[in-house]
């Protein structure tokens, strides 16, 4: 019991989020009869304060590098969790701001949505901290259930319902497969603790049987990060969900999925082999498995994105492709790979949410998500076009934008690990990706609009949001090298236990 | 002699579980399928008894057979438009489905045969509820609490879906 009480002091961001959740639920009930506008403003305010407090405390916690296991080795509060916590809080804050400006969510009671957003943010942190198979499953399931509900929030909208149902069906199958894999792994090793799993696997060779178990577990993680061939839900869900929710799904659960991937494979399935490198234990070559996933995911995402005419669908496939790029870094089997993934996610947060912000603001005037409806945008709003240009060039990975830094970290890690052929496939994919990002820009700048074009009006909130998202993308290269500190944190990853 | 009888009961229950589970999948009438599910869940509870997990067996009967299934049957049978509803389910893509199920089955059999599971003889089974309770309030305190958060949002989500439907139409 004293251990649990002691752990609470390292658990403050999560506690704040849970407190905010309770306040939002009560406030939602109290303001049920009040006019929609005032009650929504109040609830948005409470949620924003909660998320901001969680961001500040998790930022402060980043300073204490010393790793510690919490709640009888359920969670590890180490460098990895420290890096991911602010990522989750920032994502949720941006998504909340996007939700305030989204036309789709206008006139809808947001109480439950905000409660779900707070819950899912805390659950993402639990995912990123889990070092126990039960915790991995439970936190992943909490994120999934909250996501299903957020996707289907617009219950009068047929597309939203359909997306939610598809998401649940795919989610049920892949978490089922994962749970089955986890139970087999428990049977093989006799423990639920990832450190114990590693110790048990190091003693004997399990070979192909273990590989099958790992494929089952990879299905559950692959579903969360939308890696092919577990991505089938992704385009339909991204298209049908309210756009702020889509923006959230493309960053939050993906980031947490990668955190679980790193924890599970780098901690439970590998042992340190000196010099920051790792070697698989238990006689299963999961590095090959991850490399295959990376190549399929990248290629399929990019090629399918070429054919899209709906911008949300295009961003769905682009997010699949980005998951493939990050999976490449996961094949590296060294601390450098962890560093590359964390750096990529931190930058991806700003560029991808930025692209979705432009989509949501443009939807306010065009009322459409078709790429064709962006024709002549340059004349209607040069500001929004330039912002979209910055986000898309950053997603392409073109210097001087931050996306270049992200790609640089990944490719450097892959090449240093001697996987030159993988890097070549990655570069080819980046070239393909340039086509569809440029296609959007071409429509915005060159194509002529047909019919009436109402002018765009920005509120102060829109401008603040765009500045918040554009600045990190433009100034990204100034942070060159500062992300090396991530290494410092991630080295503590393997010290626990 | 006793072990023979024990094995006979085990295989009988296993056949019951498999048969009724198969009926749930291929059966065309939803109400019949729900009743077959009762048998399958009950058989699984018997397996728990065989494994010496008394608490789990009780929970299985109370929650799955007593709670979830009764609710499911109420839901199916008390729907007021039951005569207009098409309570039949069909099967599509039987051959690919059967093939992949067979493949997974073969893989699992092979894994179960090839892996050393490190099984131990735990002696006579005793009551487990006390140690489960201690674990839930001790080492597994955090998962226990997180499960309550999960249930909270699931409850909220269910209320949300039902209320919206009723309100808008």
mmCIF file of C-alpha atoms in Angstrom, chain A residues 1 4 11 18 21 25 71-72 74-75 109 112 115-116 119 126 134-135 138 141-142 145-146 149 153 155 161 180 184 187-188 192 206 208-209 212, chain B residues 104 107-108 110-112 114-118 137-144 146-147 149-150 152-154 156-161 163-165 168:
data_model
loop_
_atom_site.group_PDB
_atom_site.id
_atom_site.type_symbol
_atom_site.label_atom_id
_atom_site.label_comp_id
_atom_site.label_asym_id
_atom_site.label_seq_id
_atom_site.Cartn_x
_atom_site.Cartn_y
_atom_site.Cartn_z
ATOM 1 C CA UNK A 1 0.000 0.000 0.000
ATOM 2 C CA UNK A 4 0.916 2.725 -4.212
ATOM 3 C CA UNK A 11 1.398 10.006 -11.304
ATOM 4 C CA UNK A 18 -8.972 12.033 -13.896
ATOM 5 C CA UNK A 21 -12.897 14.098 -15.976
ATOM 6 C CA UNK A 25 -19.092 14.945 -15.920
ATOM 7 C CA UNK A 71 2.319 0.564 -8.624
ATOM 8 C CA UNK A 72 4.173 -2.720 -8.075
ATOM 9 C CA UNK A 74 2.701 -1.985 -13.499
ATOM 10 C CA UNK A 75 4.056 1.206 -15.024
ATOM 11 C CA UNK A 109 -23.667 18.775 -26.821
ATOM 12 C CA UNK A 112 -19.429 13.300 -23.298
ATOM 13 C CA UNK A 115 -15.029 13.452 -20.946
ATOM 14 C CA UNK A 116 -13.889 10.912 -23.531
ATOM 15 C CA UNK A 119 -10.085 9.726 -20.421
ATOM 16 C CA UNK A 126 -0.995 4.414 -19.270
ATOM 17 C CA UNK A 134 -2.314 -6.857 -18.188
ATOM 18 C CA UNK A 135 -1.684 -3.114 -18.170
ATOM 19 C CA UNK A 138 -6.263 -2.812 -20.321
ATOM 20 C CA UNK A 141 -8.728 -1.365 -24.576
ATOM 21 C CA UNK A 142 -9.610 1.864 -22.750
ATOM 22 C CA UNK A 145 -13.464 1.985 -26.419
ATOM 23 C CA UNK A 146 -13.116 5.753 -26.042
ATOM 24 C CA UNK A 149 -17.397 6.367 -29.060
ATOM 25 C CA UNK A 153 -20.316 10.758 -31.734
ATOM 26 C CA UNK A 155 -25.245 9.670 -34.142
ATOM 27 C CA UNK A 161 -22.126 5.544 -37.395
ATOM 28 C CA UNK A 180 -4.745 -14.570 -27.440
ATOM 29 C CA UNK A 184 0.133 -17.756 -25.005
ATOM 30 C CA UNK A 187 1.821 -19.590 -20.749
ATOM 31 C CA UNK A 188 5.324 -19.798 -22.225
ATOM 32 C CA UNK A 192 3.036 -11.006 -16.872
ATOM 33 C CA UNK A 206 11.066 -20.927 -28.299
ATOM 34 C CA UNK A 208 8.738 -20.405 -34.508
ATOM 35 C CA UNK A 209 6.065 -20.819 -31.831
ATOM 36 C CA UNK A 212 3.452 -16.868 -34.173
ATOM 37 C CA UNK B 104 -5.162 -21.178 -37.337
ATOM 38 C CA UNK B 107 -0.904 -23.656 -36.123
ATOM 39 C CA UNK B 108 -2.237 -23.641 -32.572
ATOM 40 C CA UNK B 110 1.444 -27.365 -33.502
ATOM 41 C CA UNK B 111 2.433 -24.637 -31.022
ATOM 42 C CA UNK B 112 0.739 -26.385 -28.113
ATOM 43 C CA UNK B 114 6.012 -27.948 -29.597
ATOM 44 C CA UNK B 115 6.332 -25.461 -26.725
ATOM 45 C CA UNK B 116 7.451 -26.502 -23.281
ATOM 46 C CA UNK B 117 4.757 -24.945 -21.120
ATOM 47 C CA UNK B 118 6.522 -25.556 -17.829
ATOM 48 C CA UNK B 137 -6.065 -4.560 -3.674
ATOM 49 C CA UNK B 138 -2.286 -4.950 -3.725
ATOM 50 C CA UNK B 139 -0.131 -5.593 -6.778
ATOM 51 C CA UNK B 140 -2.980 -5.193 -9.238
ATOM 52 C CA UNK B 141 -4.459 -2.066 -7.682
ATOM 53 C CA UNK B 142 -3.770 0.108 -10.736
ATOM 54 C CA UNK B 143 -5.308 -2.269 -13.326
ATOM 55 C CA UNK B 144 -8.291 -2.616 -10.991
ATOM 56 C CA UNK B 146 -8.226 1.501 -14.661
ATOM 57 C CA UNK B 147 -10.860 -1.146 -15.268
ATOM 58 C CA UNK B 149 -12.395 4.028 -15.624
ATOM 59 C CA UNK B 150 -12.985 1.795 -18.639
ATOM 60 C CA UNK B 152 -17.269 4.361 -16.537
ATOM 61 C CA UNK B 153 -16.742 5.489 -20.110
ATOM 62 C CA UNK B 154 -18.408 2.366 -21.480
ATOM 63 C CA UNK B 156 -21.392 6.783 -20.445
ATOM 64 C CA UNK B 157 -21.057 5.754 -24.062
ATOM 65 C CA UNK B 158 -23.987 3.358 -23.857
ATOM 66 C CA UNK B 159 -26.160 6.069 -22.295
ATOM 67 C CA UNK B 160 -24.984 8.525 -24.931
ATOM 68 C CA UNK B 161 -25.891 6.282 -27.849
ATOM 69 C CA UNK B 163 -30.288 8.905 -25.489
ATOM 70 C CA UNK B 164 -29.276 10.455 -28.789
ATOM 71 C CA UNK B 165 -31.264 7.919 -30.767
ATOM 72 C CA UNK B 168 -33.518 12.841 -32.332
#
